[in-house]
Coordinates of C-alpha atoms and ligand atoms in Angstrom, one line a residue:
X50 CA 286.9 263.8 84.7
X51 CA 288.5 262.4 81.6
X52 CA 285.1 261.7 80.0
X53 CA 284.6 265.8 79.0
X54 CA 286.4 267.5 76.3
X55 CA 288.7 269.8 78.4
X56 CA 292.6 270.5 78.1
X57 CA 293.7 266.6 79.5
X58 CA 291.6 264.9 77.1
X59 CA 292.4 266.8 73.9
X60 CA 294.3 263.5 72.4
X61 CA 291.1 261.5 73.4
X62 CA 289.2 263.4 71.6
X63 CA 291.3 263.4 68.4
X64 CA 291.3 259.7 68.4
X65 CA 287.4 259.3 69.2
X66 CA 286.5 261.3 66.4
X67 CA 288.7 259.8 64.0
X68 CA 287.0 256.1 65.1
X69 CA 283.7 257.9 64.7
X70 CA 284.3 259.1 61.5
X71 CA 286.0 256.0 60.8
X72 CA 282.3 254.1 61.3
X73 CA 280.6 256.8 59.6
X74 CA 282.9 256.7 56.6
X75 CA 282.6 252.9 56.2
X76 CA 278.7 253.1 56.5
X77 CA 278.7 256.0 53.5
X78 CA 281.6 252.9 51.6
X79 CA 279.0 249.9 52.0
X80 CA 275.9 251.1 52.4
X81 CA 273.7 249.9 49.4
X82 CA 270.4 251.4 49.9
X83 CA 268.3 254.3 52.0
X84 CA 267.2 252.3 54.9
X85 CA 268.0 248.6 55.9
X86 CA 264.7 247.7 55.2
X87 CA 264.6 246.5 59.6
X88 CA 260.2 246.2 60.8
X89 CA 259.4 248.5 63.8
X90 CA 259.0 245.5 66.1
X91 CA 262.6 244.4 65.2
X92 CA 263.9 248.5 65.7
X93 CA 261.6 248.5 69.1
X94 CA 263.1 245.8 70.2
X95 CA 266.8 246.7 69.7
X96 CA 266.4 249.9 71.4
X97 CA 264.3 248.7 74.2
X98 CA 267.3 246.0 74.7
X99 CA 269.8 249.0 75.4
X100 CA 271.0 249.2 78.5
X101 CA 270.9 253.0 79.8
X102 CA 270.9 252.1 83.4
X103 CA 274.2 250.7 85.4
X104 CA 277.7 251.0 84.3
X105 CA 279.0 252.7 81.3
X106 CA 280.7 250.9 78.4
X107 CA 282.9 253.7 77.7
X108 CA 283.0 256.2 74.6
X109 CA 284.9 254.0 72.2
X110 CA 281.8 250.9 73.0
X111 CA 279.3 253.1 73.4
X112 CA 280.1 254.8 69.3
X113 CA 280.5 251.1 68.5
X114 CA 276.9 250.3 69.4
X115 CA 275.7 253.2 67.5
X116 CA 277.2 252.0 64.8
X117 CA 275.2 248.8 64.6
X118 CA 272.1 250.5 66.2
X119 CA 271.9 253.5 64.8
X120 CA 274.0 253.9 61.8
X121 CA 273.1 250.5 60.7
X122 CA 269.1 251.3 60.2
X123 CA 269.2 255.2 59.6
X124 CA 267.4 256.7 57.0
X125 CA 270.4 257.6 54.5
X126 CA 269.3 260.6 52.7
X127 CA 272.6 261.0 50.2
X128 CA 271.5 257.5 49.1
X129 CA 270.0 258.1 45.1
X130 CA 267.5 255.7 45.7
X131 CA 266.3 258.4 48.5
X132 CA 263.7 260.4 47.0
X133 CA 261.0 261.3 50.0
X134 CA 261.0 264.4 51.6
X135 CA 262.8 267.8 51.5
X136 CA 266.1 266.1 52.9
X137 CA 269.2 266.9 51.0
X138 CA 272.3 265.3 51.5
X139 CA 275.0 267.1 53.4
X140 CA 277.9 269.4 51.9
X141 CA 281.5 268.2 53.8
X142 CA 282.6 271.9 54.6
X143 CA 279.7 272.1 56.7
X144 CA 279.7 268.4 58.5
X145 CA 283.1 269.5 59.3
X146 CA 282.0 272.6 60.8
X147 CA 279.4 270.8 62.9
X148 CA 282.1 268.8 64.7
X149 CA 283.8 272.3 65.5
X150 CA 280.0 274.0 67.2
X151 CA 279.5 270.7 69.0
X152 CA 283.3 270.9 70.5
X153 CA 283.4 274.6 70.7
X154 CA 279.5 274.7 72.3
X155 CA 279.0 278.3 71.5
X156 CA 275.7 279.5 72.5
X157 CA 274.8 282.4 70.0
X158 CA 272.7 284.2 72.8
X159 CA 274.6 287.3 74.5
X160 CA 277.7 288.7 72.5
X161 CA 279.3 287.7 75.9
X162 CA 279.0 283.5 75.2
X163 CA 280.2 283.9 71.6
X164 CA 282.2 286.9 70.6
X165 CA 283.4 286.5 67.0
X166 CA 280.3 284.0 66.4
X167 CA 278.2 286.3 66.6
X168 CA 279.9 289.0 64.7
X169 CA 280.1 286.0 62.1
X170 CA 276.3 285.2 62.3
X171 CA 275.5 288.7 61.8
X172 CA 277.1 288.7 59.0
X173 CA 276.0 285.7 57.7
X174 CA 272.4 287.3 58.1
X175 CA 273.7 290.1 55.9
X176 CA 274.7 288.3 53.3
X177 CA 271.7 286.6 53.2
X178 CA 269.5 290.0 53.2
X179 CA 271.8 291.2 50.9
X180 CA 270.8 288.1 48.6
X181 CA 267.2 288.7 49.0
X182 CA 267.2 292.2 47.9
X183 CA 266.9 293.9 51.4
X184 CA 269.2 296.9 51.1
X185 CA 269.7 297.0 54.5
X186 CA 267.9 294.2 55.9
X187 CA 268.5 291.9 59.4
X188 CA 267.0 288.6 61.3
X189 CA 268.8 285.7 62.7
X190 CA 269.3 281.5 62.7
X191 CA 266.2 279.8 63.5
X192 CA 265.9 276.2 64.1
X193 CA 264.4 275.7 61.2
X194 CA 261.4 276.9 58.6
X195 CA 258.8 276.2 61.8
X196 CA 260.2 278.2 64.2
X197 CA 261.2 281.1 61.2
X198 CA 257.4 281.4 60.2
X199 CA 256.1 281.4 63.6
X200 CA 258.6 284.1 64.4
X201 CA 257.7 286.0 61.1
X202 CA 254.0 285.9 62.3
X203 CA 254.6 287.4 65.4
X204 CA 256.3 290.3 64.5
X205 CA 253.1 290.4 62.0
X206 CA 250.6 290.3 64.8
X207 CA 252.8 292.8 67.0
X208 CA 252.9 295.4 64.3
X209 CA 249.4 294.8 63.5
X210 CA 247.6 295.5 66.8
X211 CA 250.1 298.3 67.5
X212 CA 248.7 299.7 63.9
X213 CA 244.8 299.7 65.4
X214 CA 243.2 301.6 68.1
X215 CA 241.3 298.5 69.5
X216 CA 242.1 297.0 72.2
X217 CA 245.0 294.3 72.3
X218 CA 242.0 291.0 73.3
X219 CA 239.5 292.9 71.1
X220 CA 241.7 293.7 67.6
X221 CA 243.4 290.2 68.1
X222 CA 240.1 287.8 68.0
X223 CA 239.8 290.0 64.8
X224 CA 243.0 289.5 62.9
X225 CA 243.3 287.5 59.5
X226 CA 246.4 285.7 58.0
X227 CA 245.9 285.0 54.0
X228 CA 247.5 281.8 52.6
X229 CA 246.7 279.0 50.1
X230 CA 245.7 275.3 50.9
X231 CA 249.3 274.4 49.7
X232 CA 251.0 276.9 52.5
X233 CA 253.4 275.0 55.1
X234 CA 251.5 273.6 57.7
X235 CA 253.3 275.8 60.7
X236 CA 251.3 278.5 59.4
X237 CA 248.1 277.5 60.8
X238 CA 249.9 276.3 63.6
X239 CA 251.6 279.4 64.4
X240 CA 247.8 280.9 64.4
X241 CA 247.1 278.4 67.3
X242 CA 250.4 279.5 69.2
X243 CA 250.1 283.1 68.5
X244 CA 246.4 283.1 70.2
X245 CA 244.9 284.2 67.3
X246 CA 240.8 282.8 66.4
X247 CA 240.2 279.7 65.0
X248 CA 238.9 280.7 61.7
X249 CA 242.0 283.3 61.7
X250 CA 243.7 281.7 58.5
X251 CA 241.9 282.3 55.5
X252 CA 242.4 280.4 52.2
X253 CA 242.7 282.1 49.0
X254 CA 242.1 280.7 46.1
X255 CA 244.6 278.8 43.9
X256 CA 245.2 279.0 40.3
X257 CA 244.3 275.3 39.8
X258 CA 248.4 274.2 39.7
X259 CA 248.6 275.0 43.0
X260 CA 249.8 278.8 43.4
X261 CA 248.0 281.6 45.0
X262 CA 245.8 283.7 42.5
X263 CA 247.0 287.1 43.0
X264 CA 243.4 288.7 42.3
X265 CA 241.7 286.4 44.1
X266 CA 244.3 287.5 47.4
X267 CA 243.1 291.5 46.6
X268 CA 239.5 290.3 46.7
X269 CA 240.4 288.5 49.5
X270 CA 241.6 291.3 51.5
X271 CA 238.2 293.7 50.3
X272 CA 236.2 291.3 51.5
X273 CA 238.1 290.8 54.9
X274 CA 238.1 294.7 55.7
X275 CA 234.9 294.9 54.4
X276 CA 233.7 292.8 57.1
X277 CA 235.7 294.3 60.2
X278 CA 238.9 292.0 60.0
X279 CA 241.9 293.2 60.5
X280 CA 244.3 292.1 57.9
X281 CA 247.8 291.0 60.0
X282 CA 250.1 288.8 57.5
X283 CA 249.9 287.3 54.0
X284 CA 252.1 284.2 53.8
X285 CA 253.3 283.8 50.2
X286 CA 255.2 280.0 50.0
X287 CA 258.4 279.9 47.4
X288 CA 257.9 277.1 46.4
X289 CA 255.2 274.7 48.3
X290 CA 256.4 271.9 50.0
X291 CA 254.1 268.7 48.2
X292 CA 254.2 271.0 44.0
X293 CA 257.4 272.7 44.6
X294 CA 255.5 276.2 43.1
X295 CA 256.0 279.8 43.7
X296 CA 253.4 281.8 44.4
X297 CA 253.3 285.4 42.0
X298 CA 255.1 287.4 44.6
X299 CA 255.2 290.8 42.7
X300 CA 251.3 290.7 42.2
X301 CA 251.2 289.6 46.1
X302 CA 253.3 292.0 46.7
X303 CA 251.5 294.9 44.7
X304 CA 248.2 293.3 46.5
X305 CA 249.8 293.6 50.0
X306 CA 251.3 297.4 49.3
X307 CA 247.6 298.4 48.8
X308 CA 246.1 297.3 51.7
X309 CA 249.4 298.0 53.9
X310 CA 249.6 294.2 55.2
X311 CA 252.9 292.4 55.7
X312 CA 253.8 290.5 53.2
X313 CA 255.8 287.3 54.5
X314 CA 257.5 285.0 52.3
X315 CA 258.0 281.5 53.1
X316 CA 261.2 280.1 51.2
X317 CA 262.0 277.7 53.6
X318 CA 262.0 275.3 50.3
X319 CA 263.2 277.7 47.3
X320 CA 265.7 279.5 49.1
X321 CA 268.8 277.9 47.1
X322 CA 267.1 280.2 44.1
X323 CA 269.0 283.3 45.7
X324 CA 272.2 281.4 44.6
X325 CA 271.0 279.7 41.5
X326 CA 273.1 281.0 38.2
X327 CA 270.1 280.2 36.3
X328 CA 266.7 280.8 38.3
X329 CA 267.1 283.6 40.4
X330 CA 264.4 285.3 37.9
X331 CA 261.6 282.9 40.0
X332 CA 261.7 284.8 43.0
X333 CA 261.7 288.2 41.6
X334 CA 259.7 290.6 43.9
X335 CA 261.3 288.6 47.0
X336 CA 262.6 292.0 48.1
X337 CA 259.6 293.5 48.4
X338 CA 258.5 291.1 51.4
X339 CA 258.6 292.6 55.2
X340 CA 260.1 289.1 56.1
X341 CA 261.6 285.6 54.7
X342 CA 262.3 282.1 55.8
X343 CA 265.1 280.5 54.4
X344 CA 265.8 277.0 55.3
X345 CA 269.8 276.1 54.3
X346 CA 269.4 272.9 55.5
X347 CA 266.8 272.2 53.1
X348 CA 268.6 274.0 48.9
X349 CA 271.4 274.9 50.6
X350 CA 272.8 271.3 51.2
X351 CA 273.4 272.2 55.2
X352 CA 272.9 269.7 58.1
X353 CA 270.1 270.4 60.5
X354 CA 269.4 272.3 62.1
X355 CA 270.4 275.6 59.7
X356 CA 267.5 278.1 59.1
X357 CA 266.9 281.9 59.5
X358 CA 264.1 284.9 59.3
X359 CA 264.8 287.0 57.4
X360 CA 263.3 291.0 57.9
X361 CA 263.6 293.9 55.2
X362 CA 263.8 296.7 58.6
X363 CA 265.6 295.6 61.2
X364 CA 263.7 297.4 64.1
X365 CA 260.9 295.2 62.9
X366 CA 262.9 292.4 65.2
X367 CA 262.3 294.2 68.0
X368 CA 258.9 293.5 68.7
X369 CA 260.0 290.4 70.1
X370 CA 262.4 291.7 72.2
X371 CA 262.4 290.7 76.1
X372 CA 265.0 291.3 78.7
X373 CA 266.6 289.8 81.7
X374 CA 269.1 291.8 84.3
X375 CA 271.3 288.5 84.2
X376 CA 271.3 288.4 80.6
X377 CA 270.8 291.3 78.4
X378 CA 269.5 294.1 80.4
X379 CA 268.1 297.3 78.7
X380 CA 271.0 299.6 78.8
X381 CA 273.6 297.1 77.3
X382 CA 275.8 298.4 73.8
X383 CA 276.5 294.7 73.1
X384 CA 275.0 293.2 70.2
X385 CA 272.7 290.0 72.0
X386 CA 271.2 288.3 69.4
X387 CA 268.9 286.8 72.5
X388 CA 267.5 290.5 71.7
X389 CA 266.1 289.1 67.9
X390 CA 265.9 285.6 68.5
X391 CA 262.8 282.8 69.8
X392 CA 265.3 280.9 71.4
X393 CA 268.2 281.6 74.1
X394 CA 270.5 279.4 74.4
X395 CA 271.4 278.7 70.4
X396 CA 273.3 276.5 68.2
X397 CA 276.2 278.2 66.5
X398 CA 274.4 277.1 63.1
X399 CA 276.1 279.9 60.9
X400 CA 279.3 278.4 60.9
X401 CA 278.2 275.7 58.6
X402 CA 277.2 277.9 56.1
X403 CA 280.4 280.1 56.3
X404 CA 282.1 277.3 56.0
X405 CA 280.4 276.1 52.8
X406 CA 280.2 279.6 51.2
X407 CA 284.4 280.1 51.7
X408 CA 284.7 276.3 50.7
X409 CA 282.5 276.2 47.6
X410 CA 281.4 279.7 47.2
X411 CA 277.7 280.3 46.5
X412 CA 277.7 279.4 42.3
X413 CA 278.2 276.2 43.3
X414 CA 275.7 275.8 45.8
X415 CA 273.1 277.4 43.4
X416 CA 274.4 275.2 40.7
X417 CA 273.8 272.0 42.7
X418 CA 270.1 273.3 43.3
X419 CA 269.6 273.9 39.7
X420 CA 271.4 270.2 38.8
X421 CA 268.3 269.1 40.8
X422 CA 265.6 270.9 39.5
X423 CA 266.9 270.3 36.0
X424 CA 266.7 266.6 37.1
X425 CA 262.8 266.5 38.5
X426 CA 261.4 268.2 34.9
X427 CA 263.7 265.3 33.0
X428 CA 261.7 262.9 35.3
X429 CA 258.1 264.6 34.7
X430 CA 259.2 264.3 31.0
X431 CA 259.4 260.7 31.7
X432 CA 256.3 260.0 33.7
X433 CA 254.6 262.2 31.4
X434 CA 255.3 259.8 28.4
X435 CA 255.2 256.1 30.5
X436 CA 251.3 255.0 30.2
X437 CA 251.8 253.1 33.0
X438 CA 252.2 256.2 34.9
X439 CA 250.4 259.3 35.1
X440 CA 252.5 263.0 35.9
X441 CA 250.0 264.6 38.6
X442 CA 250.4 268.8 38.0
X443 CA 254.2 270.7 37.1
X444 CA 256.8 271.4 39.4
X445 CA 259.3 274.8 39.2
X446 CA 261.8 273.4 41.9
X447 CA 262.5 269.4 42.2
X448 CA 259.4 267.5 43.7
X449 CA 257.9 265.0 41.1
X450 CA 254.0 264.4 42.1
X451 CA 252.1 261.0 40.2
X452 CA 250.4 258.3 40.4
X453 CA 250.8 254.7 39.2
X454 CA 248.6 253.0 37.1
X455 CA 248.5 249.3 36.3
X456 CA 246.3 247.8 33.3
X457 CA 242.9 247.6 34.7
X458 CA 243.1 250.1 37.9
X459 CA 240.7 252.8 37.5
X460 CA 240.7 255.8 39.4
X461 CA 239.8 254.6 42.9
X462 CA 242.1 251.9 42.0
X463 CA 245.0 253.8 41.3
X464 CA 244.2 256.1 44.7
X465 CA 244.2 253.4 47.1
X466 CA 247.4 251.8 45.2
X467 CA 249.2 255.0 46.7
X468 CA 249.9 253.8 50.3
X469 CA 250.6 250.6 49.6
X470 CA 253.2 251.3 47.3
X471 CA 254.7 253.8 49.3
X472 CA 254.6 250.9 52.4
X473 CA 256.3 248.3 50.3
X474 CA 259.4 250.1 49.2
X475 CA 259.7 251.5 52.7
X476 CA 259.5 247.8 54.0
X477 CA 261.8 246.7 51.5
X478 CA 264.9 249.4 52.2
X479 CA 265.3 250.1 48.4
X480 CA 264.1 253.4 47.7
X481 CA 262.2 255.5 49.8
X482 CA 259.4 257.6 48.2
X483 CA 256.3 259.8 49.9
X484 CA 253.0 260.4 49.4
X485 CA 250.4 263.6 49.5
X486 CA 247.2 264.0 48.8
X487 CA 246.4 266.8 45.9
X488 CA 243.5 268.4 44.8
X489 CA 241.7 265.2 47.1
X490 CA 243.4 262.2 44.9
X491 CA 246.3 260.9 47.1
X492 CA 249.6 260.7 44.9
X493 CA 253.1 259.2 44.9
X494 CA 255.9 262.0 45.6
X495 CA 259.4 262.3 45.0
X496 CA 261.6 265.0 46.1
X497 CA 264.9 265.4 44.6
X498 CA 267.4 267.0 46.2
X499 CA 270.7 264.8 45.5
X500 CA 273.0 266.2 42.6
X501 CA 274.7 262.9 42.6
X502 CA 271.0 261.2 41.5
X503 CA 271.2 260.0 37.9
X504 CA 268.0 260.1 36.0
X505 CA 269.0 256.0 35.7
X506 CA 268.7 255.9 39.5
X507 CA 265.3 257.7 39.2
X508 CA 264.2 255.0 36.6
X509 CA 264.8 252.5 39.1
X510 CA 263.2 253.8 41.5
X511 CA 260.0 253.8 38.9
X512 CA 260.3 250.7 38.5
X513 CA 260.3 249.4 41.8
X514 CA 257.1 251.1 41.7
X515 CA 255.4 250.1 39.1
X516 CA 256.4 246.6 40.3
X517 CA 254.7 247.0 43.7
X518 CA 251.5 248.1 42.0
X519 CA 251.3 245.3 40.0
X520 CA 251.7 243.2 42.9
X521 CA 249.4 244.9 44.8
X522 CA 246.6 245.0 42.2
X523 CA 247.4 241.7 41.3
X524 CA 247.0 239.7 44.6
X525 CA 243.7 240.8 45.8
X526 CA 243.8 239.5 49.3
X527 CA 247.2 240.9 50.5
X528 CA 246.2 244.2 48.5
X529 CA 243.5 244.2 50.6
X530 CA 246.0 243.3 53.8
X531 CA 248.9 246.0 52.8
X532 CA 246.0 249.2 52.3
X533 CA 244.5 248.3 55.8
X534 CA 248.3 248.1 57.2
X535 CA 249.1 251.2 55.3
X536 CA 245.9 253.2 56.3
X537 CA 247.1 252.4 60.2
X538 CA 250.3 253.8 59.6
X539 CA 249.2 256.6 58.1
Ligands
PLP628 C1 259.9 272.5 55.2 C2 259.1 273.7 55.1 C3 258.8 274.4 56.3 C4 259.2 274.0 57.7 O1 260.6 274.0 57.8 P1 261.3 273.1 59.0 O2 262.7 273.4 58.8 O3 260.9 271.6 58.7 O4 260.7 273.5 60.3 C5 258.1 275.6 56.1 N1 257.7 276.0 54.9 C6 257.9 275.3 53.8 C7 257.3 275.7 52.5 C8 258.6 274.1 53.9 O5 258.7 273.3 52.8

């Protein structure tokens, strides 16, 4: 058996991981831009072509392989010219801590399978609490902001129908979950999962840049127990994934307190804030939540997976507490974080962030957040005065929302330009952007979440844009060709 990591093959593993990181190092030396630029029918093909049937190559021709397969046409998200979704690129404490879970294979389920990770994690979780303003607050890793809503919203729903005297089918076909249009996705989703109704998510109004209107939320709730609902979560988002916003928490939170509904905050995105030397002030009134996401693999510069939920009273957690005799039975004084968590068997994801926290300490994290944010409103500035361009709303964290304008595109113009531009620098490798759609008008998107990225590279990347448009608008047949191709892949 010398192909598993056991006592024998302890030099084998030392010298496969230092080819591995031997490959991975080159690619991070020569790589030149975000994605080789390779069509789907050329990517299908190569990993169609792969063998995984018959003999085995062995582990030094097998990493090999992935090196021209894989490495070769990733999406490189510590590449400046990356500017696309909420993908950061990764601190070195923490990839070095990944190699050590993956050896070690800790399962952070019963204290039994981890020991000291556990005790770690926990207090990990502390120090996150701690950070939030939770005097004595608890929760545990997730696999990501998804799974930490979802988990949020069912300790919502469980302390909600044991807060009513209906019955459990009756007073859950009746509960109500406030958010805004510009909330994550998961949390209608969670609604599905969670068996609430289909018209169980209602929308509050915005303030017109995107944030939830604090009066219109008390209104809201009136209205909703006016009319026999029973009020089970609001979901305030710090910051929203496509603006980068933050919703007034204090006023939520004052809103919430009156009508004795749990307040959860989803800060999957501005979680690096609890660090930040200079922003901490935007998510004042944080503490006052019942629960938090926090997504370190998004501000906190972590690989994924790394995320938690966050709860101000730990007992809160155990509402979703089930129990097995070969696992964690009742009467057991060991802490199993099985007890608090969606998942069982579970990534040792804490250690990533210990790491990083003793290697950089937290200032520095927060200061690379804030090197970020400072960087999107230097690029608004910069859209803002290009006519060319037009700067679509004002972000508080580090997304960058616009549209492109080329002499003679009017409005529906400039709104079907949005896919195709977004299709030709993703064919062409060079710098990878997104797109949303706000207020109805689709838009261009950057999210910015590399220190390293100059306001230079950023220029570039504008122009690249601005140079698709123009071709686009210009040649009217293969505009026509690119929007129908970019409509498909939409
Ligand atoms: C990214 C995001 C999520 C989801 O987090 P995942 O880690 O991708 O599951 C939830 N809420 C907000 C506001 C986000 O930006």
């Amino acid at each position: 058996m010398l192909d598993l990591l056991t006592r024998p093959t302890a030099d084998t593993y030392r010298s496969l991981i230092a080819q591995t990181s031997a490959h991975v190092a080159g690619r991070f030396e020569t790589t030149t831009q975000p994605f080789s630029g390779a069509s789907r029918a050329e990517l299908q093909k190569l990993v169609d072509d792969a063998r995984l049937d018959g003999e085995g190559v062995g582990s030094e021709q097998a990493v090999r392989e992935i090196d021209e397969l894989f490495l070769e046409h990733a999406v490189w998200f510590h590449h400046p010219a990356y500017a696309a979704h909420l993908n950061c690129p990764v601190a070195l404490p923490a990839v070095a801590a990944e190699t050590v879970l993956a050896a070690v294979n800790t399962s952070v389920d019963t204290y039994d399978q981890s020991a000291v990770g556990t005790l770690m994690e926990r207090r990990l979780i502390a120090w996150a609490a701690d950070r939030v303003g939770f005097a004595d607050g608890s929760g545990v890793f997730t696999s990501g902001g998804t799974q930490s809503n979802l988990h949020a919203l069912l300790l919502a729903r469980e302390a909600a129908l044991a807060a009513t005297a209906l019955p459990r089918p009756r007073a859950l076909a009746r509960l109500a979950v406030f958010a805004t249009a510009s909330s994550h996705f998961s949390v209608g989703k969670s609604a599905l999962l969670l068996g609430l109704s289909d018209d169980a998510v209602i929308e509050v109004q915005g303030d017109g840049e995107g944030r939830m209107d604090a009066a219109a939320l008390a209104l809201a709730l009136r209205e909703a127990a006016a009319s026999g609902r029973l009020p089970m979560a609001v979901v305030a988002t710090a910051g929203t994934t496509d603006r980068g916003v933050i919703d007034p928490v204090d006023a939520i939170a004052d809103a919430c307190d009156e009508h004795g509904v749990w307040l959860h905050v989803d800060a999957a995105y501005g979680c690096g804030l609890l660090v930040s030397p200079r922003r901490r002030h935007l998510l004042t009134g944080v503490e006052r939540a019942r629960s938090v996401t926090v997504d370190f693999h998004k501000s906190f510069f972590q690989p994924v997976s790394s995320s938690a939920l966050l709860v101000r009273r730990p007992r809160d957690l155990a509402a979703g507490a089930w129990h097995a005799d070969y696992l964690n039975p009742l009467e057991n004084d060991e802490p199993n974080q099985v007890d608090v968590s969606l998942q069982t068997t579970r990534r040792f994801d804490a250690l990533k962030l210990w790491v990083t926290l003793r290697a950089l300490g937290p200032d520095r994290i927060g200061e690379m957040f804030d090197t970020v944010i400072d960087l999107a409103a230097s690029v608004g500035d910069e859209i803002a005065a290009d006519p060319e361009l037009e700067l679509v709303g004002r972000t508080q964290l580090s997304t960058v929302l616009f549209r492109v304008r080329p002499a003679g595109a009017d409005a529906a113009a400039q709104d079907a330009l949005v896919a195709g531009v977004r299709r030709v620098l993703f064919e062409s490798g060079r710098a990878l952007v997104a797109k949303t759609v706000i207020d109805g008008r689709p838009c261009l998107k950057l999210t910015l979440l590399n220190p390293q990225t100059s306001l230079g590279d950023i220029r570039r990347i504008l122009e690249m844009v601005k140079d698709a448009a123009t071709t686009l608008a210009g040649i009217a047949p293969e505009f026509d060709e690119a929007l129908a191709g970019a409509e498909v892949s939409a």
